[in-house]
Coordinates of C-alpha atoms in Angstrom, one line a residue:
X1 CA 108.3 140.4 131.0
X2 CA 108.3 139.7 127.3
X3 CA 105.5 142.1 124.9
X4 CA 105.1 141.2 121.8
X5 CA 104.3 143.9 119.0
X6 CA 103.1 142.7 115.5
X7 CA 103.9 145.2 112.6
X8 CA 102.9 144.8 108.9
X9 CA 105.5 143.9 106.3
X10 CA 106.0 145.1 102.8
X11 CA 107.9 142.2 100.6
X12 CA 108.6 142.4 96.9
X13 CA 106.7 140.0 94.9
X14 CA 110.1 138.0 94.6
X15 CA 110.7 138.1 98.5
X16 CA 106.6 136.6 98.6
X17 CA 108.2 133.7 96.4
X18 CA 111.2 133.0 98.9
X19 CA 108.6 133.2 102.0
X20 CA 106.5 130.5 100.8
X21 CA 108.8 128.5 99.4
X22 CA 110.5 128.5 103.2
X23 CA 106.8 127.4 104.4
X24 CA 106.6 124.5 102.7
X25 CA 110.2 123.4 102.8
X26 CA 109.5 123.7 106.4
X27 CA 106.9 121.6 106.2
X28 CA 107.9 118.8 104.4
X29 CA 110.6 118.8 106.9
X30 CA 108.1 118.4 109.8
X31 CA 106.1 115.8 108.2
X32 CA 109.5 113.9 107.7
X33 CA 110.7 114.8 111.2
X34 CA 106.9 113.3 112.8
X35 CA 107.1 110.0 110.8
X36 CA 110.4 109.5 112.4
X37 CA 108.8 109.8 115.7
X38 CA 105.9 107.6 115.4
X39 CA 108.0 104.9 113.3
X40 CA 110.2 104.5 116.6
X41 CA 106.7 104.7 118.9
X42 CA 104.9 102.2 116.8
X43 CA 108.2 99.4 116.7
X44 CA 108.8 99.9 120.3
X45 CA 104.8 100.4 121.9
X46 CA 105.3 96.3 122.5
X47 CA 107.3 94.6 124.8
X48 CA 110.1 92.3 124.0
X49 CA 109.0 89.4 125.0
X50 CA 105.7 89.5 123.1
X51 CA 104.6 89.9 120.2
X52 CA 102.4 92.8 118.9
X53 CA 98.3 92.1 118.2
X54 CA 98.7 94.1 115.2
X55 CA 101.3 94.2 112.0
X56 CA 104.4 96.0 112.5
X57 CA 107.6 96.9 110.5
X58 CA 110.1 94.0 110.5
X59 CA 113.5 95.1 110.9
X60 CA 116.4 97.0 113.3
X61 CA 114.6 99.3 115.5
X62 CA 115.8 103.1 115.2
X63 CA 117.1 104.8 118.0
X64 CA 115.0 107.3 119.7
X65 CA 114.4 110.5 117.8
X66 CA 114.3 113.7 120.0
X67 CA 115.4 117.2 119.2
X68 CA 119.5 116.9 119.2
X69 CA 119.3 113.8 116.8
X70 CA 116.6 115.5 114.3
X71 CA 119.1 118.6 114.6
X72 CA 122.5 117.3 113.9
X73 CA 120.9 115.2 110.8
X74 CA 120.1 119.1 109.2
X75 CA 123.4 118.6 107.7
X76 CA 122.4 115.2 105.9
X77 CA 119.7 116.8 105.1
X78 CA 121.1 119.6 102.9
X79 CA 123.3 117.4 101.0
X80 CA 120.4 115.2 100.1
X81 CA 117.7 118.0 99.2
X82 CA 120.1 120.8 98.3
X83 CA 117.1 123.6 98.4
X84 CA 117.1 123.6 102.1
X85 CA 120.7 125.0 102.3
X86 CA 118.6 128.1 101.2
X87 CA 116.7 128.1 104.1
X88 CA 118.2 129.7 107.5
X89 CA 119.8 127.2 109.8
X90 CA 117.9 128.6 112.9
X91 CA 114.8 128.6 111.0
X92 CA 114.8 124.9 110.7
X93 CA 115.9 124.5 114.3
X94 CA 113.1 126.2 115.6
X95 CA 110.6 124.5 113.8
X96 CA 112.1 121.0 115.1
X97 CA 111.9 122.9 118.3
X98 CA 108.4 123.3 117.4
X99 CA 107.6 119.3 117.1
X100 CA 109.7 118.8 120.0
X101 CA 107.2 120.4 122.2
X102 CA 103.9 119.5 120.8
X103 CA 105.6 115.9 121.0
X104 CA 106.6 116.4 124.8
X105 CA 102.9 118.4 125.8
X106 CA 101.2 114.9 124.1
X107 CA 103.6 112.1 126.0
X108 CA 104.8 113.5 128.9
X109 CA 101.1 114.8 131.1
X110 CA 101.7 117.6 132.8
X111 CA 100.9 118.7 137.0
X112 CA 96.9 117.7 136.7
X113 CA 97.7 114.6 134.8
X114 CA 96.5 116.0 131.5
X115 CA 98.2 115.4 128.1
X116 CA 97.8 117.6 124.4
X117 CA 96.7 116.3 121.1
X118 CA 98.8 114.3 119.2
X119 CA 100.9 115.8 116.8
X120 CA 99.7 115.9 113.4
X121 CA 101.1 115.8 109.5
X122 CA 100.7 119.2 107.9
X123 CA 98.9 119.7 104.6
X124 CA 100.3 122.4 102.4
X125 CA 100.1 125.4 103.7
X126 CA 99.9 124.6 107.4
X127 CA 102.7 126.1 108.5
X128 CA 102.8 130.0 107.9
X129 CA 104.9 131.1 110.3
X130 CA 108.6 130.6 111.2
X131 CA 111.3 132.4 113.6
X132 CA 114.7 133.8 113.7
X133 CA 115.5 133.6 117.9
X134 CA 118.1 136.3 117.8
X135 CA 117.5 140.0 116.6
X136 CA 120.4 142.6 116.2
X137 CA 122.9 140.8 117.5
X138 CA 126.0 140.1 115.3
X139 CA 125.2 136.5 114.7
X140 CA 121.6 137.4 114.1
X141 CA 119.7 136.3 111.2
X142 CA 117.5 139.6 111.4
X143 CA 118.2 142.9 111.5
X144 CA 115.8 145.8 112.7
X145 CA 117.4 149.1 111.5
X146 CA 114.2 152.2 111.3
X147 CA 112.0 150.8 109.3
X148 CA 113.8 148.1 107.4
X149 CA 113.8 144.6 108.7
X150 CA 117.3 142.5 107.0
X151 CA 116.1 139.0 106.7
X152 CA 119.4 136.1 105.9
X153 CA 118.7 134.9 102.8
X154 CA 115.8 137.1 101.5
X155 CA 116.9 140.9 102.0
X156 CA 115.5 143.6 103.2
X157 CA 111.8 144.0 103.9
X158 CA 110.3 147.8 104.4
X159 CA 108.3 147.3 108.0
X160 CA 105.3 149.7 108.7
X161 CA 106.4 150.6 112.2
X162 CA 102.6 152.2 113.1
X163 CA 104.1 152.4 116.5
X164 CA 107.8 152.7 117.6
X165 CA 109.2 150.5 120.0
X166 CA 109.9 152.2 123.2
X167 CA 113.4 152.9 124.2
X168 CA 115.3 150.2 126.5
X169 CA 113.0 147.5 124.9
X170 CA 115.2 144.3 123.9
X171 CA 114.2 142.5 120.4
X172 CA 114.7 138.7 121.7
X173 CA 113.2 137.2 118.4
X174 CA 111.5 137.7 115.2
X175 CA 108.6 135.8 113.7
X176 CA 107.3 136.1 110.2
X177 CA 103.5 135.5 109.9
X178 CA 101.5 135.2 106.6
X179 CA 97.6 135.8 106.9
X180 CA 94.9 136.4 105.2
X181 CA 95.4 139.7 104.3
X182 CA 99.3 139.3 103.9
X183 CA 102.5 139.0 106.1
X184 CA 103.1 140.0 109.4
X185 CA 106.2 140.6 111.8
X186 CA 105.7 139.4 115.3
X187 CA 109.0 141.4 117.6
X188 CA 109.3 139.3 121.2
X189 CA 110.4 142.6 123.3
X190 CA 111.8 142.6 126.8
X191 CA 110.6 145.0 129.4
X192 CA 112.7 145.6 132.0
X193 CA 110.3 148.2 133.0
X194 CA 107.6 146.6 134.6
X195 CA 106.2 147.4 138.0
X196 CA 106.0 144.8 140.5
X197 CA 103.2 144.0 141.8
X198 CA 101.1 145.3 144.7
X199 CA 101.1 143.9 148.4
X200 CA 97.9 143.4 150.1
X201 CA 98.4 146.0 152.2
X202 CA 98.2 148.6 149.1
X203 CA 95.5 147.4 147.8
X204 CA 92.8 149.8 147.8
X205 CA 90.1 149.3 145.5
X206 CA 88.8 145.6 144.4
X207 CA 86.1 144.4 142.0
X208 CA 84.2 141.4 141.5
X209 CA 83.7 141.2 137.5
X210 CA 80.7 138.1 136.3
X211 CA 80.8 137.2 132.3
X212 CA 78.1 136.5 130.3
X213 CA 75.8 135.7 127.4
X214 CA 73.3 138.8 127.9
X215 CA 75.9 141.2 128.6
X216 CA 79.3 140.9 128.7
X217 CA 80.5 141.1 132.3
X218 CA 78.4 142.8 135.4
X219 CA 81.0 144.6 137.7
X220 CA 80.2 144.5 141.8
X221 CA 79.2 148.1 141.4
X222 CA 76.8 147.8 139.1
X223 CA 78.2 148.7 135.8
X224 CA 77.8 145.8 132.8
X225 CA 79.1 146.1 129.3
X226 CA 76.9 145.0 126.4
X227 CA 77.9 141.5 124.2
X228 CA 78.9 142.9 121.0
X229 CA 78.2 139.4 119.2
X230 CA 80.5 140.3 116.1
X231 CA 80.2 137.3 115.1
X232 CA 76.8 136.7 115.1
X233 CA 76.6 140.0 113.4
X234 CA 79.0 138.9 110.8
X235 CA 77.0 135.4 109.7
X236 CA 74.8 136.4 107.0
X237 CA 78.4 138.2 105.3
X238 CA 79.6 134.9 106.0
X239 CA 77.0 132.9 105.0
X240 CA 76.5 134.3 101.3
X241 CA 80.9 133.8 101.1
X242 CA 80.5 130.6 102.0
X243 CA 77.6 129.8 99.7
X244 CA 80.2 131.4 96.9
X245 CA 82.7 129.0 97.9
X246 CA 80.9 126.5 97.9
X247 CA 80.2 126.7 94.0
X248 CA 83.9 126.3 92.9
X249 CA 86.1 123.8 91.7
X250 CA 88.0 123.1 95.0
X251 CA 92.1 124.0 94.0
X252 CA 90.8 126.5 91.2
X253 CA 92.6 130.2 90.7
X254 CA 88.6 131.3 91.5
X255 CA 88.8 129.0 94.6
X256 CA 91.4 130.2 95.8
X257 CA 90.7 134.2 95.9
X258 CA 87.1 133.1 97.2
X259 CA 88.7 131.0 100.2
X260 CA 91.0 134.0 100.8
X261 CA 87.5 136.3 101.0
X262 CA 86.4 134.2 103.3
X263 CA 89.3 133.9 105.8
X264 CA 89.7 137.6 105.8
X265 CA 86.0 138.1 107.3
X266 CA 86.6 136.0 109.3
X267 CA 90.0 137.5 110.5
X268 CA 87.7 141.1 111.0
X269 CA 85.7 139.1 112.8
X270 CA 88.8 138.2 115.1
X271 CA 90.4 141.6 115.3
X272 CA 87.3 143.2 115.9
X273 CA 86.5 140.5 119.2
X274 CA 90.7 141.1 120.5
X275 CA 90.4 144.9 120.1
X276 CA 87.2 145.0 122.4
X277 CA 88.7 142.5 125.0
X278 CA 92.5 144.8 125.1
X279 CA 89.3 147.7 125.6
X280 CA 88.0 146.5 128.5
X281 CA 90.8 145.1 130.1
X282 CA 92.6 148.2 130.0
X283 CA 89.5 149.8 131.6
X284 CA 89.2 147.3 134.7
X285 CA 92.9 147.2 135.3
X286 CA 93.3 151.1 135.3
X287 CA 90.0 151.1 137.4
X288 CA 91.0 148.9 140.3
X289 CA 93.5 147.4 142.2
X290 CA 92.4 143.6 142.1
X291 CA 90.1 142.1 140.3
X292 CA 88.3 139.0 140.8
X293 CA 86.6 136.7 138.3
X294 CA 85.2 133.4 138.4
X295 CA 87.5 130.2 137.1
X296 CA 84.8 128.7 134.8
X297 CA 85.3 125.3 132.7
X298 CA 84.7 127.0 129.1
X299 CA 85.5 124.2 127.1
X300 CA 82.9 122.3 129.0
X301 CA 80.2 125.2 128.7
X302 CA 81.5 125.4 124.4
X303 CA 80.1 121.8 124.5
X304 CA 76.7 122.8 125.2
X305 CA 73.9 124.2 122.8
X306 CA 74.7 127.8 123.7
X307 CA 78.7 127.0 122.0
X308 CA 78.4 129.6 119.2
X309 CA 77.3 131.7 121.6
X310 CA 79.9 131.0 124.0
X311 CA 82.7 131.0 121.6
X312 CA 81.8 134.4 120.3
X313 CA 82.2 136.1 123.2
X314 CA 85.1 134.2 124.4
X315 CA 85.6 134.7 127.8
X316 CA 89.1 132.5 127.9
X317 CA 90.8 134.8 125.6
X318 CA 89.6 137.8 127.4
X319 CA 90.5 136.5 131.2
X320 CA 94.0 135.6 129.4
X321 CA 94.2 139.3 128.1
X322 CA 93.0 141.0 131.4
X323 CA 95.3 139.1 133.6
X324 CA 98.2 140.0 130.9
X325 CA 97.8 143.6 131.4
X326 CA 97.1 143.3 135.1
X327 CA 100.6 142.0 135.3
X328 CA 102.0 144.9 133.0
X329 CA 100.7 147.2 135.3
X330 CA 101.3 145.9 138.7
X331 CA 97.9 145.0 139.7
X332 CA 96.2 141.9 140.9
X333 CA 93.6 139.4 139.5
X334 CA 92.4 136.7 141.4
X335 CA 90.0 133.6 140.0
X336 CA 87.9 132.1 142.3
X337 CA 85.6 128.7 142.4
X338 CA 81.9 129.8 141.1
X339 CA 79.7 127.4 142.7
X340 CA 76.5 129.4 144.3
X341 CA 77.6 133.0 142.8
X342 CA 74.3 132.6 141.1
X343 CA 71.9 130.9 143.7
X344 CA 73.3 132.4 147.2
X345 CA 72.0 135.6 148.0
X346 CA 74.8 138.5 148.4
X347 CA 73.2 140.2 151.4
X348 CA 72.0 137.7 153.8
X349 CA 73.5 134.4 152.0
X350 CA 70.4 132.3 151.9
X351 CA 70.3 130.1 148.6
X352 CA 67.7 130.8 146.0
X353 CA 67.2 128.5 143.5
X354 CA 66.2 129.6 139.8
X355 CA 66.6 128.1 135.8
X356 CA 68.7 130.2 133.9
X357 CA 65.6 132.1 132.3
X358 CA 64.9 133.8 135.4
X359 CA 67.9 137.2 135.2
X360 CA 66.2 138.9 138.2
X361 CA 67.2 137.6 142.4
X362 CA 64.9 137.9 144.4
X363 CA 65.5 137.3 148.2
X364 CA 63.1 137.4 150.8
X365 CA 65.5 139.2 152.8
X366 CA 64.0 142.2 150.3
X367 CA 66.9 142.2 147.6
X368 CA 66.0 142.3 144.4
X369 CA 68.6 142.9 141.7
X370 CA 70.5 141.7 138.3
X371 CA 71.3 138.0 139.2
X372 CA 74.6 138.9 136.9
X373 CA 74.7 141.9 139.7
X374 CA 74.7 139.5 142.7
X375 CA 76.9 136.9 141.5
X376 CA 79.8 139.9 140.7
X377 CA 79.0 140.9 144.5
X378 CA 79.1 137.5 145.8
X379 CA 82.4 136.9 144.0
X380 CA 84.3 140.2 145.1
X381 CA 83.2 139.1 148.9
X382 CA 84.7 135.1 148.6
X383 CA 88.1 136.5 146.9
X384 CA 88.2 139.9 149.2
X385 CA 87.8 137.6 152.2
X386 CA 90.1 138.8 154.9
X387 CA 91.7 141.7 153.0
X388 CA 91.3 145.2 154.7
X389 CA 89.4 146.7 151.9
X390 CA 86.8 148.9 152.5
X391 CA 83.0 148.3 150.8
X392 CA 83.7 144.5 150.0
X393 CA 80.8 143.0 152.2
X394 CA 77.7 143.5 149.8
X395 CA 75.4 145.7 149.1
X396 CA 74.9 147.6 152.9
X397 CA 72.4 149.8 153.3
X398 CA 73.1 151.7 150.0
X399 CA 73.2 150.4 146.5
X400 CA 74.7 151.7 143.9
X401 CA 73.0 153.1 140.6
X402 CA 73.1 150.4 137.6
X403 CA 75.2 151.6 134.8
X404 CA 75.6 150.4 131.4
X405 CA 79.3 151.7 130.0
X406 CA 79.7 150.9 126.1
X407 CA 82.6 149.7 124.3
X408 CA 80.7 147.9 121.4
X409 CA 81.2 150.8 119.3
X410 CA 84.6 150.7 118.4
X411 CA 85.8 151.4 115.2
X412 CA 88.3 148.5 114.2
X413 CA 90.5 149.2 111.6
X414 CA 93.4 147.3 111.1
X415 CA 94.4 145.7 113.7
X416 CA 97.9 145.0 115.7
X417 CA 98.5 143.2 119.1
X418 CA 97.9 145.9 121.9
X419 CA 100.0 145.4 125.6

């Protein structure tokens, strides 16, 4: 299993100058690398026979560009723009690697039939990350000794190692990250360590978890966790930043620093939402054996008038997270379709129709709970169907006690990748 730890670097002012400089070398060299790509498409999108309804280049047609011919033209490259032999050679290899696979994920469709978006040109600045694939090996181009990272061709960078990483962990690669509130280290580790995961038979405790907008999730027993709507909280910060920005001459010094204010609140704003969602998934996964949750179409619900709403709570990222630590830990997660969660009633089954206003079911069996409560029971009984777990059928003849459990209250500092 591959963890990946993020540490915060310490470069010179002169080591600053050689990281952006890489950047937008790297850039230019993707831009250039792209047009290749869609010159060939464009000359060869028409057949032979025919001729093409609109203007195209006249001519000899290029071969195909793909990865192996961008890379063996790296050479050509540094003898005609001599400031890339500054750059390291695996460096530029992996950002071709890069466009190779934003190229493939937008021609070739994958299982369902779906494509990704088309590759784009980057505007200065764009890219602000780059990677060295080997670490401490002896043809590395990075070097991890204490807390000193050796770079090829920029030296050695002081690393603030707020954790250590744990013994028998491989480094497989390094990335250098710039954000707003400067440059990062992202170490791909290897744990050899991890526990596989449990049968059916030893699974002994399972919950059914239900997101939302009015609380965060509603567990099958009862418990719910408050939305802590950072963003939300965040906007009128923002807003007043923005109107700042707003006033300056765009590509100014005072533009500039203002734009940077701005894109660190917002990067708060995103540590602050991560650190919550590593919180809770940490909780559920040391709390129980499997967990179910419902496989909702999110970017179809971020389409709809409750979006900012929808994208502050972001329930993708957190599923992502909680089924990441599930797998650390050896435990299960399960997603399952959520038609009727909402309507069908957990105890006797009979549908109930009601608008989204109403947050109360009410059954005429004589249940009357959360409807967030009833749709985490009626999920943990469709993905617990058929295991041997005990209390998985609804709410019996005894329900349990609502509880609210609070995790909005975290103080976020600064933030690095949890696992």
């Amino acid at each position: 299993m591959l963890l990946t730890y993020q540490y915060k670097l310490n470069p010179t002012p002169e080591q600053v100058v050689i990281l952006e400089t890489w950047g937008e070398l790297l850039r230019r060299h993707w831009n250039y690398a792209l047009g290749e790509r869609l010159d060939w498409l464009r000359r060869t999108r028409s057949q032979i026979d025919r001729c093409s309804l609109v203007s195209q280049a006249i001519g000899e047609i290029p071969d195909k560009p793909d990865y192996y011919t961008q890379a063996s033209n790296l050479k050509q490259t540094k003898e005609l723009f001599p400031e890339y032999k500054s750059i390291y050679a695996d460096c530029q290899q992996q950002n071709l690697m890069r466009l190779d696979k934003a190229w493939k994920r937008w021609i070739v469709p994958d299982k369902k039939g779906k494509r990704g978006g088309k590759p784009r040109f980057k505007k200065r600045g764009d890219i602000c990350s780059f990677t060295f694939p080997r670490v401490n090996s002896p043809k590395a181009g990075a070097h991890l000794t204490d807390n000193i990272l050796k770079l090829s061709k920029i030296g050695e960078i002081e690393v603030v190692l707020h954790r250590p990483i744990p013994d028998g962990f491989e480094i497989k690669q390094a990335t250098i990250v710039v954000k707003a509130d400067g440059w990062y280290c992202s170490f791909s580790l290897e744990d050899k360590t991890v526990p596989d995961a449990l049968s059916i038979d030893e699974i002994t405790t399972a919950i059914g978890i239900d997101v939302g907008l009015e609380k965060f999730l509603t567990t099958a027993d009862g418990q719910s966790i408050e939305v802590p709507q950072y963003y939300r909280k965040a906007q009128s910060v923002l807003a007043r930043q923005q109107r700042k920005l707003a006033r300056k001459i765009k590509g100014s010094k005072n533009y500039q620093k203002q734009a940077n204010k701005v894109a660190r609140l917002h990067l708060h704003v995103a540590r602050q939402r991560k650190e919550f969602h590593y919180h809770v998934a940490h909780w559920l996964v040391k709390s129980y054996d499997l967990i179910i949750f419902e496989n909702l179409n999110i970017r179809g619900l971020a389409r709809t008038r409750l979006a900012k709403s929808i994208l502050d709570v972001s329930w993708g990222a957190f599923l992502e997270i909680m089924q990441a630590v599930a797998v650390k830990r050896g435990k299960l997660t399960l997603g399952v379709d959520p038609r009727g969660t909402s309507i069908n009633c957990s105890s006797c089954g009979e549908r109930v129709e009601k608008t989204l206003a109403v947050r109360v079911h009410s059954c005429s069996c004589g249940l009357v709970i959360d409807r967030d409560w009833n749709s985490a029971l009626n999920l943990l009984k469709l993905g617990s169907a058929g295991l041997p777990i005990p209390g998985c059928g609804g709410l019996g003849d005894t329900q349990p006690v609502k509880q609210q459990v609070s995790f909005v209250n975290l103080r976020c500092s600064r933030y690095t990748a949890c696992s």
